Amino acid sequence: MELTYRPRRLRRTPALRSMVRENTLSASDFIYPLFVHEGKEVQQIGAMPGASRWTIDALVTEVSRAWNLGIRCVVLFPKISEALKTEGGEESFNENGLIPRAIKRLKAELPDMTIMTDVALDPYSSDGHDGIVSADGVVLNDETVDHLCKQAIAQAKAGADLIGPSDMMDGRVGAIREALDDEGFENVGIISYTAKYSSAYYGPFREALDSAPRSVTSKPIPKDKSTYQMDPANAREAITEAQLDEQEGSDILMVKPGLAYLDIIYRLRQESELPIAAYNVSGEYSMVKAAAAKGWIDEKAVVLETLLSFKRAGADLILTYHACDAAKWLQ
Ligand code: PBG
């Protein structure tokens, strides 16, 4: 054959391939999500093999392991005991609550690690929603935002570096920015869950925190989060959300879930100059773990290929439960 172009020329040796490689992964791209609880024992999470609910003591050890592998940011999620859950999720702004105590310990022992938090009421809500549910079953926006601001302040006071509103209430980024500034936390950043979809991929996470929507009173409770999280059918709407978050003062934009929404990451990359994060969520993690346990896929190769796909789509940062494994494999 007389071919002018033979793309295989540049694939011939490992050295040539490394020279023309367009994207790479490194441990500092990762944000490692961790669950913490009040219990005295570390508990394995059934639906997320390899992930645990840590005690605060064990959390310190795990975060220092992550640091030694090159990971520079962790995000904390609390499993709150049922007795502390209320309709308004007031425990979320208790300055001596589980998350503020965990942040203070981590900052005392590992001051250089970046601590990101999650802002939403669901772990603290007896109704299992990210916001306050009214008597007639509506997730209230503005009343919820008021609680979210208090939650963000409690986290900032404890030493959080990045506040991550995951609730999808309208106007919460601007309100949290203003509340942080008013309290003197102008250097605390916001990494907003910008395009967060109403997704079935969050199932294992809700098991980890026991935070799924539920009915404990006679009040009607929406069964899913589709009146505030985005419709999986929509892409243009993600751009509107990104523009709003940017105007309201978000420092980093996030797309969630990751793998089924690579097109959204790509679109936001075209629309914004801000750093973009992808959340490789619990359901994506558990599917890989399950198939690997069956011996049906090569876990290491699949994980690294998946994480690289987020970079190729345009993400700068990746929240992933595979963070420590991937960091080890990259060494
Ligand atoms: C809570 C929150 C959720 C996740 C992160 N923050 C669940 C939800 O919105 O129901 C999901 C993370 C994952 O599945 O890994 N607002």
mmCIF file of C-alpha atoms and ligand atoms in Angstrom:
data_model
loop_
_atom_site.group_PDB
_atom_site.id
_atom_site.type_symbol
_atom_site.label_atom_id
_atom_site.label_comp_id
_atom_site.label_asym_id
_atom_site.label_seq_id
_atom_site.Cartn_x
_atom_site.Cartn_y
_atom_site.Cartn_z
ATOM 1 C CA MET A 1 0.000 0.000 0.000
ATOM 2 C CA GLU A 2 1.200 3.521 -0.749
ATOM 3 C CA LEU A 3 0.149 5.429 2.342
ATOM 4 C CA THR A 4 1.329 8.946 3.210
ATOM 5 C CA TYR A 5 0.129 8.721 6.789
ATOM 6 C CA ARG A 6 0.723 5.668 8.915
ATOM 7 C CA PRO A 7 -0.434 6.602 12.441
ATOM 8 C CA ARG A 8 1.085 3.359 13.681
ATOM 9 C CA ARG A 9 4.607 4.854 13.203
ATOM 10 C CA LEU A 10 4.191 6.788 16.459
ATOM 11 C CA ARG A 11 2.775 3.761 18.295
ATOM 12 C CA ARG A 12 5.724 1.492 17.460
ATOM 13 C CA THR A 13 7.716 1.699 20.735
ATOM 14 C CA PRO A 14 6.947 2.618 24.368
ATOM 15 C CA ALA A 15 9.322 5.583 24.045
ATOM 16 C CA LEU A 16 7.531 6.968 20.973
ATOM 17 C CA ARG A 17 4.150 6.448 22.611
ATOM 18 C CA SER A 18 5.274 8.300 25.720
ATOM 19 C CA MET A 19 6.505 11.221 23.572
ATOM 20 C CA VAL A 20 3.140 11.804 21.904
ATOM 21 C CA ARG A 21 0.918 10.997 24.876
ATOM 22 C CA GLU A 22 -1.652 13.787 25.247
ATOM 23 C CA ASN A 23 -2.843 13.201 28.810
ATOM 24 C CA THR A 24 -1.338 11.832 32.002
ATOM 25 C CA LEU A 25 -2.513 10.974 35.485
ATOM 26 C CA SER A 26 -0.802 11.865 38.717
ATOM 27 C CA ALA A 27 -1.642 11.412 42.382
ATOM 28 C CA SER A 28 -2.109 15.162 42.818
ATOM 29 C CA ASP A 29 -5.065 15.013 40.385
ATOM 30 C CA PHE A 30 -6.999 12.933 42.890
ATOM 31 C CA ILE A 31 -9.376 13.936 45.655
ATOM 32 C CA TYR A 32 -9.954 11.002 48.003
ATOM 33 C CA PRO A 33 -13.487 10.676 49.501
ATOM 34 C CA LEU A 34 -13.623 9.208 53.004
ATOM 35 C CA PHE A 35 -16.476 8.223 55.318
ATOM 36 C CA VAL A 36 -16.257 8.867 59.041
ATOM 37 C CA HIS A 37 -18.514 7.707 61.875
ATOM 38 C CA GLU A 38 -18.838 7.958 65.668
ATOM 39 C CA GLY A 39 -18.341 4.230 66.242
ATOM 40 C CA LYS A 40 -15.297 2.736 67.953
ATOM 41 C CA GLU A 41 -14.518 0.284 65.140
ATOM 42 C CA VAL A 42 -13.661 0.718 61.496
ATOM 43 C CA GLN A 43 -16.564 -0.750 59.490
ATOM 44 C CA GLN A 44 -16.314 -2.159 55.978
ATOM 45 C CA ILE A 45 -19.013 -0.873 53.631
ATOM 46 C CA GLY A 46 -20.843 -3.832 52.081
ATOM 47 C CA ALA A 47 -21.661 -2.209 48.757
ATOM 48 C CA MET A 48 -18.206 -0.610 48.408
ATOM 49 C CA PRO A 49 -15.501 -3.283 48.860
ATOM 50 C CA GLY A 50 -12.272 -1.644 50.019
ATOM 51 C CA ALA A 51 -14.030 1.430 51.443
ATOM 52 C CA SER A 52 -14.734 1.898 55.157
ATOM 53 C CA ARG A 53 -16.438 4.036 57.713
ATOM 54 C CA TRP A 54 -13.430 5.285 59.673
ATOM 55 C CA THR A 55 -13.224 6.359 63.275
ATOM 56 C CA ILE A 56 -11.536 9.742 63.678
ATOM 57 C CA ASP A 57 -8.340 8.017 64.914
ATOM 58 C CA ALA A 58 -8.242 5.617 61.979
ATOM 59 C CA LEU A 59 -9.069 8.468 59.597
ATOM 60 C CA VAL A 60 -5.834 10.204 60.562
ATOM 61 C CA THR A 61 -3.841 7.067 59.684
ATOM 62 C CA GLU A 62 -5.659 6.626 56.360
ATOM 63 C CA VAL A 63 -5.204 10.274 55.377
ATOM 64 C CA SER A 64 -1.519 10.118 56.199
ATOM 65 C CA ARG A 65 -1.215 6.996 54.024
ATOM 66 C CA ALA A 66 -2.866 8.978 51.207
ATOM 67 C CA TRP A 67 -0.475 11.894 51.749
ATOM 68 C CA ASN A 68 2.516 9.539 51.509
ATOM 69 C CA LEU A 69 1.167 8.257 48.185
ATOM 70 C CA GLY A 70 1.097 11.820 46.812
ATOM 71 C CA ILE A 71 -2.602 12.614 47.327
ATOM 72 C CA ARG A 72 -3.100 16.239 48.317
ATOM 73 C CA CYS A 73 -6.849 16.522 48.994
ATOM 74 C CA VAL A 74 -9.466 14.471 50.840
ATOM 75 C CA VAL A 75 -13.233 15.028 51.126
ATOM 76 C CA LEU A 76 -15.092 13.924 54.238
ATOM 77 C CA PHE A 77 -18.599 12.444 54.534
ATOM 78 C CA PRO A 78 -20.232 11.752 57.920
ATOM 79 C CA LYS A 79 -22.382 8.802 58.962
ATOM 80 C CA ILE A 80 -24.575 10.442 61.578
ATOM 81 C CA SER A 81 -26.386 8.396 64.202
ATOM 82 C CA GLU A 82 -30.166 8.285 63.753
ATOM 83 C CA ALA A 83 -30.691 9.972 67.131
ATOM 84 C CA LEU A 84 -29.072 13.177 65.835
ATOM 85 C CA LYS A 85 -31.114 13.397 62.622
ATOM 86 C CA THR A 86 -33.865 16.024 62.430
ATOM 87 C CA GLU A 87 -36.142 17.417 59.725
ATOM 88 C CA GLY A 88 -33.955 20.541 59.506
ATOM 89 C CA GLY A 89 -30.630 18.702 59.794
ATOM 90 C CA GLU A 90 -29.463 21.117 62.518
ATOM 91 C CA GLU A 91 -26.614 18.781 63.526
ATOM 92 C CA SER A 92 -24.930 19.857 60.266
ATOM 93 C CA PHE A 93 -23.951 23.163 61.852
ATOM 94 C CA ASN A 94 -22.970 21.870 65.270
ATOM 95 C CA GLU A 95 -19.433 23.231 65.676
ATOM 96 C CA ASN A 96 -18.560 20.214 67.822
ATOM 97 C CA GLY A 97 -20.167 17.749 65.435
ATOM 98 C CA LEU A 98 -18.415 14.798 63.829
ATOM 99 C CA ILE A 99 -17.119 16.638 60.747
ATOM 100 C CA PRO A 100 -15.738 19.718 62.566
ATOM 101 C CA ARG A 101 -13.985 17.396 65.049
ATOM 102 C CA ALA A 102 -12.534 15.283 62.237
ATOM 103 C CA ILE A 103 -11.295 18.398 60.406
ATOM 104 C CA LYS A 104 -9.636 19.780 63.541
ATOM 105 C CA ARG A 105 -7.822 16.492 64.203
ATOM 106 C CA LEU A 106 -6.630 16.208 60.610
ATOM 107 C CA LYS A 107 -5.470 19.829 60.502
ATOM 108 C CA ALA A 108 -3.584 19.349 63.785
ATOM 109 C CA GLU A 109 -1.798 16.212 62.579
ATOM 110 C CA LEU A 110 -1.511 16.748 58.816
ATOM 111 C CA PRO A 111 -1.671 20.520 58.329
ATOM 112 C CA ASP A 112 -0.573 20.459 54.676
ATOM 113 C CA MET A 113 -3.331 18.156 53.435
ATOM 114 C CA THR A 114 -6.171 20.019 51.701
ATOM 115 C CA ILE A 115 -9.479 19.284 53.427
ATOM 116 C CA MET A 116 -12.637 19.481 51.336
ATOM 117 C CA THR A 117 -16.093 19.146 52.877
ATOM 118 C CA ASP A 118 -19.531 18.295 51.560
ATOM 119 C CA VAL A 119 -22.343 20.780 52.187
ATOM 120 C CA ALA A 120 -25.863 19.281 52.096
ATOM 121 C CA LEU A 121 -28.347 18.166 54.719
ATOM 122 C CA ASP A 122 -28.894 14.527 53.686
ATOM 123 C CA PRO A 123 -26.557 12.824 56.223
ATOM 124 C CA TYR A 124 -28.274 14.875 58.963
ATOM 125 C CA SER A 125 -31.858 14.821 57.676
ATOM 126 C CA SER A 126 -34.434 12.432 59.146
ATOM 127 C CA ASP A 127 -36.137 12.616 55.724
ATOM 128 C CA GLY A 128 -32.933 11.744 53.818
ATOM 129 C CA HIS A 129 -33.051 14.826 51.590
ATOM 130 C CA ASP A 130 -30.366 17.393 50.839
ATOM 131 C CA GLY A 131 -32.779 20.144 51.904
ATOM 132 C CA ILE A 132 -35.638 20.784 54.299
ATOM 133 C CA VAL A 133 -38.878 19.044 53.274
ATOM 134 C CA SER A 134 -42.050 21.084 53.872
ATOM 135 C CA ALA A 135 -45.246 19.631 55.377
ATOM 136 C CA ASP A 136 -46.608 19.091 51.871
ATOM 137 C CA GLY A 137 -43.487 17.317 50.617
ATOM 138 C CA VAL A 138 -41.606 20.099 48.803
ATOM 139 C CA VAL A 139 -37.827 20.452 49.241
ATOM 140 C CA LEU A 140 -37.571 24.109 50.257
ATOM 141 C CA ASN A 141 -34.868 26.150 48.551
ATOM 142 C CA ASP A 142 -34.245 29.394 50.414
ATOM 143 C CA GLU A 143 -34.810 28.000 53.922
ATOM 144 C CA THR A 144 -32.318 25.231 53.097
ATOM 145 C CA VAL A 145 -29.706 27.686 51.828
ATOM 146 C CA ASP A 146 -29.766 29.391 55.222
ATOM 147 C CA HIS A 147 -28.853 26.075 56.908
ATOM 148 C CA LEU A 148 -26.198 25.320 54.286
ATOM 149 C CA CYS A 149 -24.486 28.649 55.009
ATOM 150 C CA LYS A 150 -24.357 27.779 58.709
ATOM 151 C CA GLN A 151 -22.960 24.335 57.860
ATOM 152 C CA ALA A 152 -20.253 25.885 55.659
ATOM 153 C CA ILE A 153 -19.275 28.311 58.432
ATOM 154 C CA ALA A 154 -18.972 25.481 60.980
ATOM 155 C CA GLN A 155 -16.689 23.621 58.550
ATOM 156 C CA ALA A 156 -14.592 26.717 57.793
ATOM 157 C CA LYS A 157 -14.202 27.472 61.508
ATOM 158 C CA ALA A 158 -12.868 23.939 62.010
ATOM 159 C CA GLY A 159 -10.247 24.534 59.306
ATOM 160 C CA ALA A 160 -11.732 23.317 55.997
ATOM 161 C CA ASP A 161 -9.887 24.537 52.890
ATOM 162 C CA LEU A 162 -12.532 23.861 50.241
ATOM 163 C CA ILE A 163 -16.293 23.870 50.767
ATOM 164 C CA GLY A 164 -18.216 21.545 48.432
ATOM 165 C CA PRO A 165 -21.948 22.291 48.178
ATOM 166 C CA SER A 166 -23.521 19.083 46.808
ATOM 167 C CA ASP A 167 -27.151 19.983 47.490
ATOM 168 C CA MET A 168 -28.150 21.654 44.176
ATOM 169 C CA MET A 169 -30.268 24.383 45.807
ATOM 170 C CA ASP A 170 -30.466 27.533 43.668
ATOM 171 C CA GLY A 171 -28.259 30.429 44.767
ATOM 172 C CA ARG A 172 -26.322 28.490 47.379
ATOM 173 C CA VAL A 173 -22.863 29.194 45.977
ATOM 174 C CA GLY A 174 -23.359 32.966 46.181
ATOM 175 C CA ALA A 175 -24.948 32.763 49.615
ATOM 176 C CA ILE A 176 -22.134 30.559 50.969
ATOM 177 C CA ARG A 177 -19.479 32.859 49.434
ATOM 178 C CA GLU A 178 -21.056 35.863 51.143
ATOM 179 C CA ALA A 179 -21.444 34.054 54.469
ATOM 180 C CA LEU A 180 -17.786 32.917 54.387
ATOM 181 C CA ASP A 181 -16.573 36.424 53.538
ATOM 182 C CA ASP A 182 -18.704 37.999 56.289
ATOM 183 C CA GLU A 183 -17.058 35.675 58.823
ATOM 184 C CA GLY A 184 -13.535 36.457 57.603
ATOM 185 C CA PHE A 185 -13.058 33.237 55.605
ATOM 186 C CA GLU A 186 -12.286 34.923 52.278
ATOM 187 C CA ASN A 187 -9.465 32.430 51.666
ATOM 188 C CA VAL A 188 -11.676 29.368 51.990
ATOM 189 C CA GLY A 189 -12.555 28.166 48.478
ATOM 190 C CA ILE A 190 -15.736 26.738 46.987
ATOM 191 C CA ILE A 191 -15.726 23.626 44.800
ATOM 192 C CA SER A 192 -19.343 23.476 43.720
ATOM 193 C CA TYR A 193 -21.180 20.416 42.526
ATOM 194 C CA THR A 194 -22.188 22.380 39.432
ATOM 195 C CA ALA A 195 -23.767 19.746 37.232
ATOM 196 C CA LYS A 196 -24.973 17.134 39.671
ATOM 197 C CA TYR A 197 -27.441 14.741 38.121
ATOM 198 C CA SER A 198 -30.299 12.859 39.734
ATOM 199 C CA SER A 199 -28.490 9.566 39.299
ATOM 200 C CA ALA A 200 -28.910 5.920 40.216
ATOM 201 C CA TYR A 201 -25.113 5.693 40.527
ATOM 202 C CA TYR A 202 -25.224 7.101 44.097
ATOM 203 C CA GLY A 203 -26.794 3.933 45.533
ATOM 204 C CA PRO A 204 -23.737 2.497 47.345
ATOM 205 C CA PHE A 205 -22.919 5.916 48.861
ATOM 206 C CA ARG A 206 -26.409 6.179 50.342
ATOM 207 C CA GLU A 207 -25.901 2.745 51.870
ATOM 208 C CA ALA A 208 -22.545 3.879 53.309
ATOM 209 C CA LEU A 209 -24.175 6.839 55.064
ATOM 210 C CA ASP A 210 -27.647 5.370 55.469
ATOM 211 C CA SER A 211 -28.836 8.627 53.893
ATOM 212 C CA ALA A 212 -31.404 7.619 51.257
ATOM 213 C CA PRO A 213 -34.781 9.449 51.194
ATOM 214 C CA ARG A 214 -37.194 7.760 53.579
ATOM 215 C CA SER A 215 -40.541 8.324 55.293
ATOM 216 C CA VAL A 216 -40.440 8.358 59.091
ATOM 217 C CA THR A 217 -43.477 10.592 59.665
ATOM 218 C CA SER A 218 -46.829 10.982 57.932
ATOM 219 C CA LYS A 219 -45.292 13.780 55.833
ATOM 220 C CA PRO A 220 -45.102 12.938 52.112
ATOM 221 C CA ILE A 221 -41.421 12.482 51.203
ATOM 222 C CA PRO A 222 -40.229 12.678 47.576
ATOM 223 C CA LYS A 223 -38.757 9.269 46.698
ATOM 224 C CA ASP A 224 -35.906 10.705 44.660
ATOM 225 C CA LYS A 225 -33.998 13.978 44.289
ATOM 226 C CA SER A 226 -35.248 14.951 40.836
ATOM 227 C CA THR A 227 -36.782 18.287 41.905
ATOM 228 C CA TYR A 228 -33.312 19.617 42.687
ATOM 229 C CA GLN A 229 -30.660 17.411 41.064
ATOM 230 C CA MET A 230 -30.417 17.649 37.259
ATOM 231 C CA ASP A 231 -32.300 15.530 34.737
ATOM 232 C CA PRO A 232 -29.877 13.021 33.116
ATOM 233 C CA ALA A 233 -31.405 13.970 29.751
ATOM 234 C CA ASN A 234 -30.075 17.538 29.892
ATOM 235 C CA ALA A 235 -26.746 18.908 28.687
ATOM 236 C CA ARG A 236 -27.361 22.598 27.855
ATOM 237 C CA GLU A 237 -28.737 23.117 31.337
ATOM 238 C CA ALA A 238 -25.308 22.177 32.734
ATOM 239 C CA ILE A 239 -23.883 25.248 31.007
ATOM 240 C CA THR A 240 -26.477 27.456 32.696
ATOM 241 C CA GLU A 241 -25.552 25.921 36.048
ATOM 242 C CA ALA A 242 -21.856 26.517 35.325
ATOM 243 C CA GLN A 243 -22.464 30.166 34.412
ATOM 244 C CA LEU A 244 -24.445 30.705 37.607
ATOM 245 C CA ASP A 245 -21.834 29.018 39.816
ATOM 246 C CA GLU A 246 -19.088 31.051 38.194
ATOM 247 C CA GLN A 247 -20.983 34.344 38.660
ATOM 248 C CA GLU A 248 -21.732 33.390 42.259
ATOM 249 C CA GLY A 249 -18.052 32.869 43.043
ATOM 250 C CA SER A 250 -17.280 29.184 42.700
ATOM 251 C CA ASP A 251 -13.534 28.453 42.435
ATOM 252 C CA ILE A 252 -13.788 24.965 40.915
ATOM 253 C CA LEU A 253 -16.685 23.416 38.964
ATOM 254 C CA MET A 254 -17.645 19.772 39.369
ATOM 255 C CA VAL A 255 -19.509 17.267 37.204
ATOM 256 C CA LYS A 256 -21.136 14.278 38.888
ATOM 257 C CA PRO A 257 -21.382 11.369 38.174
ATOM 258 C CA GLY A 258 -18.321 11.140 35.954
ATOM 259 C CA LEU A 259 -18.304 8.266 33.535
ATOM 260 C CA ALA A 260 -21.827 8.555 32.116
ATOM 261 C CA TYR A 261 -21.326 12.349 31.858
ATOM 262 C CA LEU A 262 -17.984 12.739 30.042
ATOM 263 C CA ASP A 263 -19.766 14.888 27.455
ATOM 264 C CA ILE A 264 -20.732 17.336 30.217
ATOM 265 C CA ILE A 265 -17.120 17.572 31.405
ATOM 266 C CA TYR A 266 -16.085 18.254 27.820
ATOM 267 C CA ARG A 267 -18.738 20.944 27.366
ATOM 268 C CA LEU A 268 -17.867 22.731 30.601
ATOM 269 C CA ARG A 269 -14.203 22.641 29.588
ATOM 270 C CA GLN A 270 -15.157 24.600 26.433
ATOM 271 C CA GLU A 271 -17.313 27.065 28.390
ATOM 272 C CA SER A 272 -15.205 27.915 31.438
ATOM 273 C CA GLU A 273 -11.608 28.699 32.306
ATOM 274 C CA LEU A 274 -12.061 27.494 35.895
ATOM 275 C CA PRO A 275 -10.579 24.180 37.027
ATOM 276 C CA ILE A 276 -13.015 21.300 36.504
ATOM 277 C CA ALA A 277 -13.430 18.265 38.734
ATOM 278 C CA ALA A 278 -15.099 14.958 37.862
ATOM 279 C CA TYR A 279 -16.701 12.782 40.543
ATOM 280 C CA ASN A 280 -16.130 9.082 39.823
ATOM 281 C CA VAL A 281 -19.029 8.126 42.110
ATOM 282 C CA SER A 282 -19.769 5.166 44.339
ATOM 283 C CA GLY A 283 -21.798 3.179 41.793
ATOM 284 C CA GLU A 284 -19.010 3.488 39.225
ATOM 285 C CA TYR A 285 -16.519 2.269 41.837
ATOM 286 C CA SER A 286 -18.644 -0.657 43.001
ATOM 287 C CA MET A 287 -19.299 -1.929 39.471
ATOM 288 C CA VAL A 288 -15.554 -2.119 38.810
ATOM 289 C CA LYS A 289 -14.949 -3.805 42.176
ATOM 290 C CA ALA A 290 -17.688 -6.383 41.554
ATOM 291 C CA ALA A 291 -16.497 -7.289 38.071
ATOM 292 C CA ALA A 292 -12.878 -7.456 39.274
ATOM 293 C CA ALA A 293 -13.851 -9.757 42.169
ATOM 294 C CA LYS A 294 -15.464 -12.085 39.613
ATOM 295 C CA GLY A 295 -12.250 -12.060 37.612
ATOM 296 C CA TRP A 296 -14.085 -10.590 34.625
ATOM 297 C CA ILE A 297 -11.917 -7.476 34.206
ATOM 298 C CA ASP A 298 -8.366 -6.410 35.032
ATOM 299 C CA GLU A 299 -9.037 -3.950 37.872
ATOM 300 C CA LYS A 300 -5.813 -1.959 37.624
ATOM 301 C CA ALA A 301 -6.042 -1.483 33.868
ATOM 302 C CA VAL A 302 -9.742 -0.599 33.956
ATOM 303 C CA VAL A 303 -9.337 1.902 36.798
ATOM 304 C CA LEU A 304 -6.388 3.709 35.205
ATOM 305 C CA GLU A 305 -8.116 3.808 31.805
ATOM 306 C CA THR A 306 -11.282 5.203 33.411
ATOM 307 C CA LEU A 307 -9.430 7.871 35.376
ATOM 308 C CA LEU A 308 -7.505 8.885 32.267
ATOM 309 C CA SER A 309 -10.790 9.309 30.389
ATOM 310 C CA PHE A 310 -11.757 12.103 32.812
ATOM 311 C CA LYS A 311 -8.507 13.924 32.047
ATOM 312 C CA ARG A 312 -9.032 13.453 28.298
ATOM 313 C CA ALA A 313 -12.563 14.850 28.584
ATOM 314 C CA GLY A 314 -11.103 17.975 30.203
ATOM 315 C CA ALA A 315 -11.140 17.440 33.959
ATOM 316 C CA ASP A 316 -8.239 18.722 36.056
ATOM 317 C CA LEU A 317 -9.256 16.907 39.231
ATOM 318 C CA ILE A 318 -10.907 13.549 39.932
ATOM 319 C CA LEU A 319 -12.775 12.561 43.074
ATOM 320 C CA THR A 320 -12.347 8.797 43.284
ATOM 321 C CA TYR A 321 -12.532 6.014 45.853
ATOM 322 C CA HIS A 322 -9.741 4.346 43.843
ATOM 323 C CA ALA A 323 -7.383 7.244 44.724
ATOM 324 C CA CYS A 324 -4.892 5.315 46.909
ATOM 325 C CA ASP A 325 -4.798 2.247 44.660
ATOM 326 C CA ALA A 326 -4.346 4.387 41.573
ATOM 327 C CA ALA A 327 -1.636 6.495 43.232
ATOM 328 C CA LYS A 328 0.214 3.277 44.134
ATOM 329 C CA TRP A 329 -0.096 1.901 40.604
ATOM 330 C CA LEU A 330 1.244 5.152 39.144
ATOM 331 C CA GLN A 331 4.430 5.043 41.278
HETATM 332 C C1 PBG B 1 -25.020 14.162 49.195
HETATM 333 C C2 PBG B 1 -24.047 13.505 48.306
HETATM 334 C C3 PBG B 1 -24.261 12.364 47.530
HETATM 335 C C4 PBG B 1 -23.031 12.032 46.970
HETATM 336 C C5 PBG B 1 -22.107 13.007 47.381
HETATM 337 N N1 PBG B 1 -22.764 13.909 48.191
HETATM 338 C C6 PBG B 1 -25.460 11.514 47.351
HETATM 339 C C7 PBG B 1 -26.692 12.093 46.861
HETATM 340 O O1 PBG B 1 -26.737 13.196 46.316
HETATM 341 O O2 PBG B 1 -27.718 11.437 47.032
HETATM 342 C C8 PBG B 1 -22.774 10.828 46.113
HETATM 343 C C9 PBG B 1 -21.369 10.357 46.035
HETATM 344 C C10 PBG B 1 -21.193 8.993 45.464
HETATM 345 O O3 PBG B 1 -22.147 8.301 45.050
HETATM 346 O O4 PBG B 1 -20.043 8.550 45.445
HETATM 347 N N2 PBG B 1 -25.549 15.348 48.845
#
